[in-house]
């Protein structure tokens, strides 16, 4: 057995060297080349072994016998031609010509047109068809036809001698040998087909196992984008069976807005060698009758190699691999949001440094400058009035610094959740009048009329009194600051159903529509949008409304701002009557509802409201 195995290995090694490089990479083509080489080289070896005994027996061969011997040598030349060029059709043609010549010679030696050897002409295209290709079979058939014509017209060679068999014996012998040869070829063909069928089944089983193992959905599409076949991953990705995605099933599950991109990707993939990737939203079914969900899917489409261009109807043109990228999409969005938040934080920091530096430097310069003047020796020359004036400037500058620091501390406490929030019942009307009295001095200095409209029937309010006082101070301070001399500022407090509403309305310069969405952002100061009238002629940190927004959020209230340039501004704070109990937990900063102010509401007076103060 070892000797046979070594001999077979030696033959395989020799054949490996004879197979042309063009057929080495294709197992099927390589097997055809090897079969052709073995059969033709074996024929040549047998002929080389039989030729010397035949010459000793027959002596000098006749012309026909010499032609027959030459035809037996041609298969060897055909094998060498195949090894040299790799052209199996050409080699088969040469071999068929040799076999045809041999049959013609045998027919000439065995009776001419009546010879039974002519039966072998049928075997020539059959062998080429089973062992070669359709082109080789056509060439072999042409040679067989020419051989049949030659057998019909040639005269039997004289002196038949050994070949002069009777027809009753020659016909069965040639017929049986031909049948045996066809049977051998058929058995080999069936064996080869069975081997290829086993390989195909094994490959199909491996593909099925692979498709079952991966979570990505694999789909085959025709030229119109319809799904011809889908992998079992349809259940995990789309929550449905693979059959449900066939045809237009997958397309109907794609989000309407993403369908053009989906079809364009499939069309592009079918027309080019490079794969095409597209992301789209996909409606996936829920678990066991639950509600469906929308996922983000990424599809990578490839053109199927060898597919007809354009693909025939019903033929797969594109294979696509689709996966769920919702988690990746969510993380990308979170990164974008984090980056945007970082950029906003950096912007706020820069604005904070610029604003605080400006707000601190101006009063500090005044304090330092006037204190140095009071300290200098020449102070003795200053009169009492001038000394009181300088001391007043130092005091007001110090107060301004204190307000800035308090605003920063309040904003920091609100944002960090450390604001001392303590809701309790208190007299809101009295608190509002006290705030108006406090702001009256500043209003008088600015030439602004400050009016108060506080309802007489205000109920008791349970809220944080210090926060409410701070809200009113900030709103009135802004209103007075941005209202030109001769204007009006009105504070109204009233009950609206289960809420208390505090509104500050002014006839100031107003706020441009472009600045309204940014109101309440820390350190933001509306300016250029409303015109040069308030480009930044007023001092301030830009924290007043931000603090109000945070304090309103602590009470779970609402904040509304309506304003238009040259029409004034209306700020409304609505708080629950009782902020204790279930709503005692402080809330975060509330969003500000903004809108345009069509006209000034200062002159509007509710009928049930009584003007006090």
mmCIF file with all atom_site columns, C-alpha atoms in Angstrom, residues 56-191:
data_model
loop_
_atom_site.group_PDB
_atom_site.id
_atom_site.type_symbol
_atom_site.label_atom_id
_atom_site.label_alt_id
_atom_site.label_comp_id
_atom_site.label_asym_id
_atom_site.label_entity_id
_atom_site.label_seq_id
_atom_site.pdbx_PDB_ins_code
_atom_site.Cartn_x
_atom_site.Cartn_y
_atom_site.Cartn_z
_atom_site.occupancy
_atom_site.B_iso_or_equiv
_atom_site.pdbx_formal_charge
_atom_site.auth_seq_id
_atom_site.auth_comp_id
_atom_site.auth_asym_id
_atom_site.auth_atom_id
_atom_site.pdbx_PDB_model_num
ATOM 1   C CA . UNK A 1 56  ? 8.678   -7.622  -34.869 1.00 0.00 ? 56  UNK A CA 1
ATOM 2   C CA . UNK A 1 57  ? 5.445   -9.376  -35.756 1.00 0.00 ? 57  UNK A CA 1
ATOM 3   C CA . UNK A 1 58  ? 4.408   -7.376  -38.822 1.00 0.00 ? 58  UNK A CA 1
ATOM 4   C CA . UNK A 1 59  ? 7.754   -6.273  -40.180 1.00 0.00 ? 59  UNK A CA 1
ATOM 5   C CA . UNK A 1 60  ? 7.768   -3.054  -42.139 1.00 0.00 ? 60  UNK A CA 1
ATOM 6   C CA . UNK A 1 61  ? 4.337   -1.369  -41.569 1.00 0.00 ? 61  UNK A CA 1
ATOM 7   C CA . UNK A 1 62  ? 2.155   -0.341  -44.455 1.00 0.00 ? 62  UNK A CA 1
ATOM 8   C CA . UNK A 1 63  ? 1.240   3.309   -45.105 1.00 0.00 ? 63  UNK A CA 1
ATOM 9   C CA . UNK A 1 64  ? -2.095  2.903   -43.347 1.00 0.00 ? 64  UNK A CA 1
ATOM 10  C CA . UNK A 1 65  ? -0.482  1.244   -40.332 1.00 0.00 ? 65  UNK A CA 1
ATOM 11  C CA . UNK A 1 66  ? 2.093   4.021   -40.148 1.00 0.00 ? 66  UNK A CA 1
ATOM 12  C CA . UNK A 1 67  ? -0.730  6.609   -40.244 1.00 0.00 ? 67  UNK A CA 1
ATOM 13  C CA . UNK A 1 68  ? -2.517  4.780   -37.454 1.00 0.00 ? 68  UNK A CA 1
ATOM 14  C CA . UNK A 1 69  ? 0.653   4.783   -35.343 1.00 0.00 ? 69  UNK A CA 1
ATOM 15  C CA . UNK A 1 70  ? 1.051   8.510   -35.952 1.00 0.00 ? 70  UNK A CA 1
ATOM 16  C CA . UNK A 1 71  ? -2.549  9.097   -34.829 1.00 0.00 ? 71  UNK A CA 1
ATOM 17  C CA . UNK A 1 72  ? -1.785  7.235   -31.621 1.00 0.00 ? 72  UNK A CA 1
ATOM 18  C CA . UNK A 1 73  ? 1.142   9.583   -30.981 1.00 0.00 ? 73  UNK A CA 1
ATOM 19  C CA . UNK A 1 74  ? -0.934  12.759  -31.442 1.00 0.00 ? 74  UNK A CA 1
ATOM 20  C CA . UNK A 1 75  ? -2.673  12.530  -27.995 1.00 0.00 ? 75  UNK A CA 1
ATOM 21  C CA . UNK A 1 76  ? 0.761   12.811  -26.373 1.00 0.00 ? 76  UNK A CA 1
ATOM 22  C CA . UNK A 1 77  ? 1.395   15.958  -28.415 1.00 0.00 ? 77  UNK A CA 1
ATOM 23  C CA . UNK A 1 78  ? -2.051  17.243  -27.360 1.00 0.00 ? 78  UNK A CA 1
ATOM 24  C CA . UNK A 1 79  ? -1.105  16.694  -23.689 1.00 0.00 ? 79  UNK A CA 1
ATOM 25  C CA . UNK A 1 80  ? 2.141   18.622  -24.134 1.00 0.00 ? 80  UNK A CA 1
ATOM 26  C CA . UNK A 1 81  ? 0.207   21.375  -25.953 1.00 0.00 ? 81  UNK A CA 1
ATOM 27  C CA . UNK A 1 82  ? -2.219  21.642  -23.016 1.00 0.00 ? 82  UNK A CA 1
ATOM 28  C CA . UNK A 1 83  ? 0.626   21.825  -20.524 1.00 0.00 ? 83  UNK A CA 1
ATOM 29  C CA . UNK A 1 84  ? 2.265   24.528  -22.584 1.00 0.00 ? 84  UNK A CA 1
ATOM 30  C CA . UNK A 1 85  ? -0.722  26.745  -23.448 1.00 0.00 ? 85  UNK A CA 1
ATOM 31  C CA . UNK A 1 86  ? -3.473  25.777  -21.004 1.00 0.00 ? 86  UNK A CA 1
ATOM 32  C CA . UNK A 1 87  ? -5.972  25.768  -23.912 1.00 0.00 ? 87  UNK A CA 1
ATOM 33  C CA . UNK A 1 88  ? -8.129  22.693  -23.242 1.00 0.00 ? 88  UNK A CA 1
ATOM 34  C CA . UNK A 1 89  ? -10.346 23.232  -26.279 1.00 0.00 ? 89  UNK A CA 1
ATOM 35  C CA . UNK A 1 90  ? -7.361  23.273  -28.641 1.00 0.00 ? 90  UNK A CA 1
ATOM 36  C CA . UNK A 1 91  ? -5.874  20.194  -26.995 1.00 0.00 ? 91  UNK A CA 1
ATOM 37  C CA . UNK A 1 92  ? -9.204  18.361  -27.208 1.00 0.00 ? 92  UNK A CA 1
ATOM 38  C CA . UNK A 1 93  ? -9.481  19.321  -30.873 1.00 0.00 ? 93  UNK A CA 1
ATOM 39  C CA . UNK A 1 94  ? -6.058  17.847  -31.620 1.00 0.00 ? 94  UNK A CA 1
ATOM 40  C CA . UNK A 1 95  ? -6.901  14.717  -29.646 1.00 0.00 ? 95  UNK A CA 1
ATOM 41  C CA . UNK A 1 96  ? -10.252 14.350  -31.449 1.00 0.00 ? 96  UNK A CA 1
ATOM 42  C CA . UNK A 1 97  ? -8.478  14.688  -34.801 1.00 0.00 ? 97  UNK A CA 1
ATOM 43  C CA . UNK A 1 98  ? -6.043  11.941  -33.801 1.00 0.00 ? 98  UNK A CA 1
ATOM 44  C CA . UNK A 1 99  ? -8.846  9.626   -32.662 1.00 0.00 ? 99  UNK A CA 1
ATOM 45  C CA . UNK A 1 100 ? -10.775 10.333  -35.871 1.00 0.00 ? 100 UNK A CA 1
ATOM 46  C CA . UNK A 1 101 ? -7.692  9.480   -37.957 1.00 0.00 ? 101 UNK A CA 1
ATOM 47  C CA . UNK A 1 102 ? -7.164  6.287   -35.988 1.00 0.00 ? 102 UNK A CA 1
ATOM 48  C CA . UNK A 1 103 ? -10.789 5.199   -36.534 1.00 0.00 ? 103 UNK A CA 1
ATOM 49  C CA . UNK A 1 104 ? -10.505 5.959   -40.269 1.00 0.00 ? 104 UNK A CA 1
ATOM 50  C CA . UNK A 1 105 ? -7.297  3.893   -40.480 1.00 0.00 ? 105 UNK A CA 1
ATOM 51  C CA . UNK A 1 106 ? -8.900  0.997   -38.601 1.00 0.00 ? 106 UNK A CA 1
ATOM 52  C CA . UNK A 1 107 ? -11.938 1.187   -40.889 1.00 0.00 ? 107 UNK A CA 1
ATOM 53  C CA . UNK A 1 108 ? -9.667  1.119   -43.923 1.00 0.00 ? 108 UNK A CA 1
ATOM 54  C CA . UNK A 1 109 ? -7.896  -1.967  -42.554 1.00 0.00 ? 109 UNK A CA 1
ATOM 55  C CA . UNK A 1 110 ? -11.130 -3.729  -41.562 1.00 0.00 ? 110 UNK A CA 1
ATOM 56  C CA . UNK A 1 111 ? -13.314 -3.405  -44.660 1.00 0.00 ? 111 UNK A CA 1
ATOM 57  C CA . UNK A 1 112 ? -13.847 0.282   -45.445 1.00 0.00 ? 112 UNK A CA 1
ATOM 58  C CA . UNK A 1 113 ? -17.473 1.511   -45.343 1.00 0.00 ? 113 UNK A CA 1
ATOM 59  C CA . UNK A 1 114 ? -18.626 -1.825  -44.011 1.00 0.00 ? 114 UNK A CA 1
ATOM 60  C CA . UNK A 1 115 ? -16.179 -1.856  -41.105 1.00 0.00 ? 115 UNK A CA 1
ATOM 61  C CA . UNK A 1 116 ? -17.594 -1.969  -37.585 1.00 0.00 ? 116 UNK A CA 1
ATOM 62  C CA . UNK A 1 117 ? -14.765 0.339   -36.435 1.00 0.00 ? 117 UNK A CA 1
ATOM 63  C CA . UNK A 1 118 ? -16.831 3.275   -37.702 1.00 0.00 ? 118 UNK A CA 1
ATOM 64  C CA . UNK A 1 119 ? -18.952 2.882   -34.539 1.00 0.00 ? 119 UNK A CA 1
ATOM 65  C CA . UNK A 1 120 ? -16.096 4.556   -32.627 1.00 0.00 ? 120 UNK A CA 1
ATOM 66  C CA . UNK A 1 121 ? -16.733 7.795   -34.500 1.00 0.00 ? 121 UNK A CA 1
ATOM 67  C CA . UNK A 1 122 ? -19.774 8.244   -32.261 1.00 0.00 ? 122 UNK A CA 1
ATOM 68  C CA . UNK A 1 123 ? -17.538 8.089   -29.228 1.00 0.00 ? 123 UNK A CA 1
ATOM 69  C CA . UNK A 1 124 ? -15.401 11.041  -30.267 1.00 0.00 ? 124 UNK A CA 1
ATOM 70  C CA . UNK A 1 125 ? -17.895 13.922  -29.452 1.00 0.00 ? 125 UNK A CA 1
ATOM 71  C CA . UNK A 1 126 ? -19.340 11.958  -26.513 1.00 0.00 ? 126 UNK A CA 1
ATOM 72  C CA . UNK A 1 127 ? -15.936 11.728  -24.847 1.00 0.00 ? 127 UNK A CA 1
ATOM 73  C CA . UNK A 1 128 ? -15.217 15.382  -25.519 1.00 0.00 ? 128 UNK A CA 1
ATOM 74  C CA . UNK A 1 129 ? -18.572 16.370  -24.055 1.00 0.00 ? 129 UNK A CA 1
ATOM 75  C CA . UNK A 1 130 ? -18.158 14.345  -20.840 1.00 0.00 ? 130 UNK A CA 1
ATOM 76  C CA . UNK A 1 131 ? -14.521 15.174  -20.250 1.00 0.00 ? 131 UNK A CA 1
ATOM 77  C CA . UNK A 1 132 ? -14.109 18.588  -21.867 1.00 0.00 ? 132 UNK A CA 1
ATOM 78  C CA . UNK A 1 133 ? -16.451 21.400  -22.724 1.00 0.00 ? 133 UNK A CA 1
ATOM 79  C CA . UNK A 1 134 ? -19.214 22.313  -25.156 1.00 0.00 ? 134 UNK A CA 1
ATOM 80  C CA . UNK A 1 135 ? -16.732 23.958  -27.531 1.00 0.00 ? 135 UNK A CA 1
ATOM 81  C CA . UNK A 1 136 ? -14.504 20.873  -27.445 1.00 0.00 ? 136 UNK A CA 1
ATOM 82  C CA . UNK A 1 137 ? -17.563 18.690  -28.127 1.00 0.00 ? 137 UNK A CA 1
ATOM 83  C CA . UNK A 1 138 ? -18.485 20.799  -31.171 1.00 0.00 ? 138 UNK A CA 1
ATOM 84  C CA . UNK A 1 139 ? -14.944 20.527  -32.557 1.00 0.00 ? 139 UNK A CA 1
ATOM 85  C CA . UNK A 1 140 ? -14.906 16.772  -31.901 1.00 0.00 ? 140 UNK A CA 1
ATOM 86  C CA . UNK A 1 141 ? -18.294 16.389  -33.625 1.00 0.00 ? 141 UNK A CA 1
ATOM 87  C CA . UNK A 1 142 ? -16.916 18.182  -36.692 1.00 0.00 ? 142 UNK A CA 1
ATOM 88  C CA . UNK A 1 143 ? -13.946 15.809  -36.840 1.00 0.00 ? 143 UNK A CA 1
ATOM 89  C CA . UNK A 1 144 ? -16.249 12.784  -36.372 1.00 0.00 ? 144 UNK A CA 1
ATOM 90  C CA . UNK A 1 145 ? -18.410 13.920  -39.313 1.00 0.00 ? 145 UNK A CA 1
ATOM 91  C CA . UNK A 1 146 ? -15.320 14.329  -41.493 1.00 0.00 ? 146 UNK A CA 1
ATOM 92  C CA . UNK A 1 147 ? -14.191 10.856  -40.372 1.00 0.00 ? 147 UNK A CA 1
ATOM 93  C CA . UNK A 1 148 ? -17.565 9.385   -41.306 1.00 0.00 ? 148 UNK A CA 1
ATOM 94  C CA . UNK A 1 149 ? -17.318 10.926  -44.762 1.00 0.00 ? 149 UNK A CA 1
ATOM 95  C CA . UNK A 1 150 ? -13.764 9.574   -45.141 1.00 0.00 ? 150 UNK A CA 1
ATOM 96  C CA . UNK A 1 151 ? -14.857 6.064   -44.099 1.00 0.00 ? 151 UNK A CA 1
ATOM 97  C CA . UNK A 1 152 ? -17.677 6.182   -46.653 1.00 0.00 ? 152 UNK A CA 1
ATOM 98  C CA . UNK A 1 153 ? -15.421 7.119   -49.582 1.00 0.00 ? 153 UNK A CA 1
ATOM 99  C CA . UNK A 1 154 ? -12.181 5.223   -48.875 1.00 0.00 ? 154 UNK A CA 1
ATOM 100 C CA . UNK A 1 155 ? -11.396 1.851   -50.443 1.00 0.00 ? 155 UNK A CA 1
ATOM 101 C CA . UNK A 1 156 ? -10.489 -1.069  -48.140 1.00 0.00 ? 156 UNK A CA 1
ATOM 102 C CA . UNK A 1 157 ? -6.738  -1.580  -47.866 1.00 0.00 ? 157 UNK A CA 1
ATOM 103 C CA . UNK A 1 158 ? -5.493  -4.679  -49.773 1.00 0.00 ? 158 UNK A CA 1
ATOM 104 C CA . UNK A 1 159 ? -4.040  -7.649  -47.944 1.00 0.00 ? 159 UNK A CA 1
ATOM 105 C CA . UNK A 1 160 ? -6.028  -7.291  -44.719 1.00 0.00 ? 160 UNK A CA 1
ATOM 106 C CA . UNK A 1 161 ? -4.395  -10.334 -43.152 1.00 0.00 ? 161 UNK A CA 1
ATOM 107 C CA . UNK A 1 162 ? -4.902  -10.241 -39.382 1.00 0.00 ? 162 UNK A CA 1
ATOM 108 C CA . UNK A 1 163 ? -7.522  -7.441  -39.638 1.00 0.00 ? 163 UNK A CA 1
ATOM 109 C CA . UNK A 1 164 ? -9.709  -9.395  -42.074 1.00 0.00 ? 164 UNK A CA 1
ATOM 110 C CA . UNK A 1 165 ? -12.308 -10.282 -39.420 1.00 0.00 ? 165 UNK A CA 1
ATOM 111 C CA . UNK A 1 166 ? -15.729 -11.500 -40.468 1.00 0.00 ? 166 UNK A CA 1
ATOM 112 C CA . UNK A 1 167 ? -18.483 -8.886  -39.994 1.00 0.00 ? 167 UNK A CA 1
ATOM 113 C CA . UNK A 1 168 ? -20.360 -11.186 -37.600 1.00 0.00 ? 168 UNK A CA 1
ATOM 114 C CA . UNK A 1 169 ? -17.384 -11.025 -35.219 1.00 0.00 ? 169 UNK A CA 1
ATOM 115 C CA . UNK A 1 170 ? -16.068 -7.505  -35.820 1.00 0.00 ? 170 UNK A CA 1
ATOM 116 C CA . UNK A 1 171 ? -19.381 -5.733  -35.220 1.00 0.00 ? 171 UNK A CA 1
ATOM 117 C CA . UNK A 1 172 ? -20.042 -7.139  -31.686 1.00 0.00 ? 172 UNK A CA 1
ATOM 118 C CA . UNK A 1 173 ? -16.402 -6.624  -30.683 1.00 0.00 ? 173 UNK A CA 1
ATOM 119 C CA . UNK A 1 174 ? -16.308 -2.970  -31.704 1.00 0.00 ? 174 UNK A CA 1
ATOM 120 C CA . UNK A 1 175 ? -19.808 -2.320  -30.346 1.00 0.00 ? 175 UNK A CA 1
ATOM 121 C CA . UNK A 1 176 ? -19.023 -3.899  -26.966 1.00 0.00 ? 176 UNK A CA 1
ATOM 122 C CA . UNK A 1 177 ? -15.765 -1.990  -26.632 1.00 0.00 ? 177 UNK A CA 1
ATOM 123 C CA . UNK A 1 178 ? -17.561 1.251   -27.529 1.00 0.00 ? 178 UNK A CA 1
ATOM 124 C CA . UNK A 1 179 ? -20.294 0.563   -24.965 1.00 0.00 ? 179 UNK A CA 1
ATOM 125 C CA . UNK A 1 180 ? -17.718 -0.231  -22.322 1.00 0.00 ? 180 UNK A CA 1
ATOM 126 C CA . UNK A 1 181 ? -15.860 2.981   -23.089 1.00 0.00 ? 181 UNK A CA 1
ATOM 127 C CA . UNK A 1 182 ? -19.062 5.050   -22.814 1.00 0.00 ? 182 UNK A CA 1
ATOM 128 C CA . UNK A 1 183 ? -19.940 3.257   -19.600 1.00 0.00 ? 183 UNK A CA 1
ATOM 129 C CA . UNK A 1 184 ? -16.537 4.047   -18.134 1.00 0.00 ? 184 UNK A CA 1
ATOM 130 C CA . UNK A 1 185 ? -16.876 7.706   -19.085 1.00 0.00 ? 185 UNK A CA 1
ATOM 131 C CA . UNK A 1 186 ? -20.398 7.852   -17.653 1.00 0.00 ? 186 UNK A CA 1
ATOM 132 C CA . UNK A 1 187 ? -19.320 6.266   -14.377 1.00 0.00 ? 187 UNK A CA 1
ATOM 133 C CA . UNK A 1 188 ? -16.455 8.715   -14.077 1.00 0.00 ? 188 UNK A CA 1
ATOM 134 C CA . UNK A 1 189 ? -18.770 11.607  -14.897 1.00 0.00 ? 189 UNK A CA 1
ATOM 135 C CA . UNK A 1 190 ? -21.324 10.504  -12.295 1.00 0.00 ? 190 UNK A CA 1
ATOM 136 C CA . UNK A 1 191 ? -18.619 10.010  -9.697  1.00 0.00 ? 191 UNK A CA 1
#
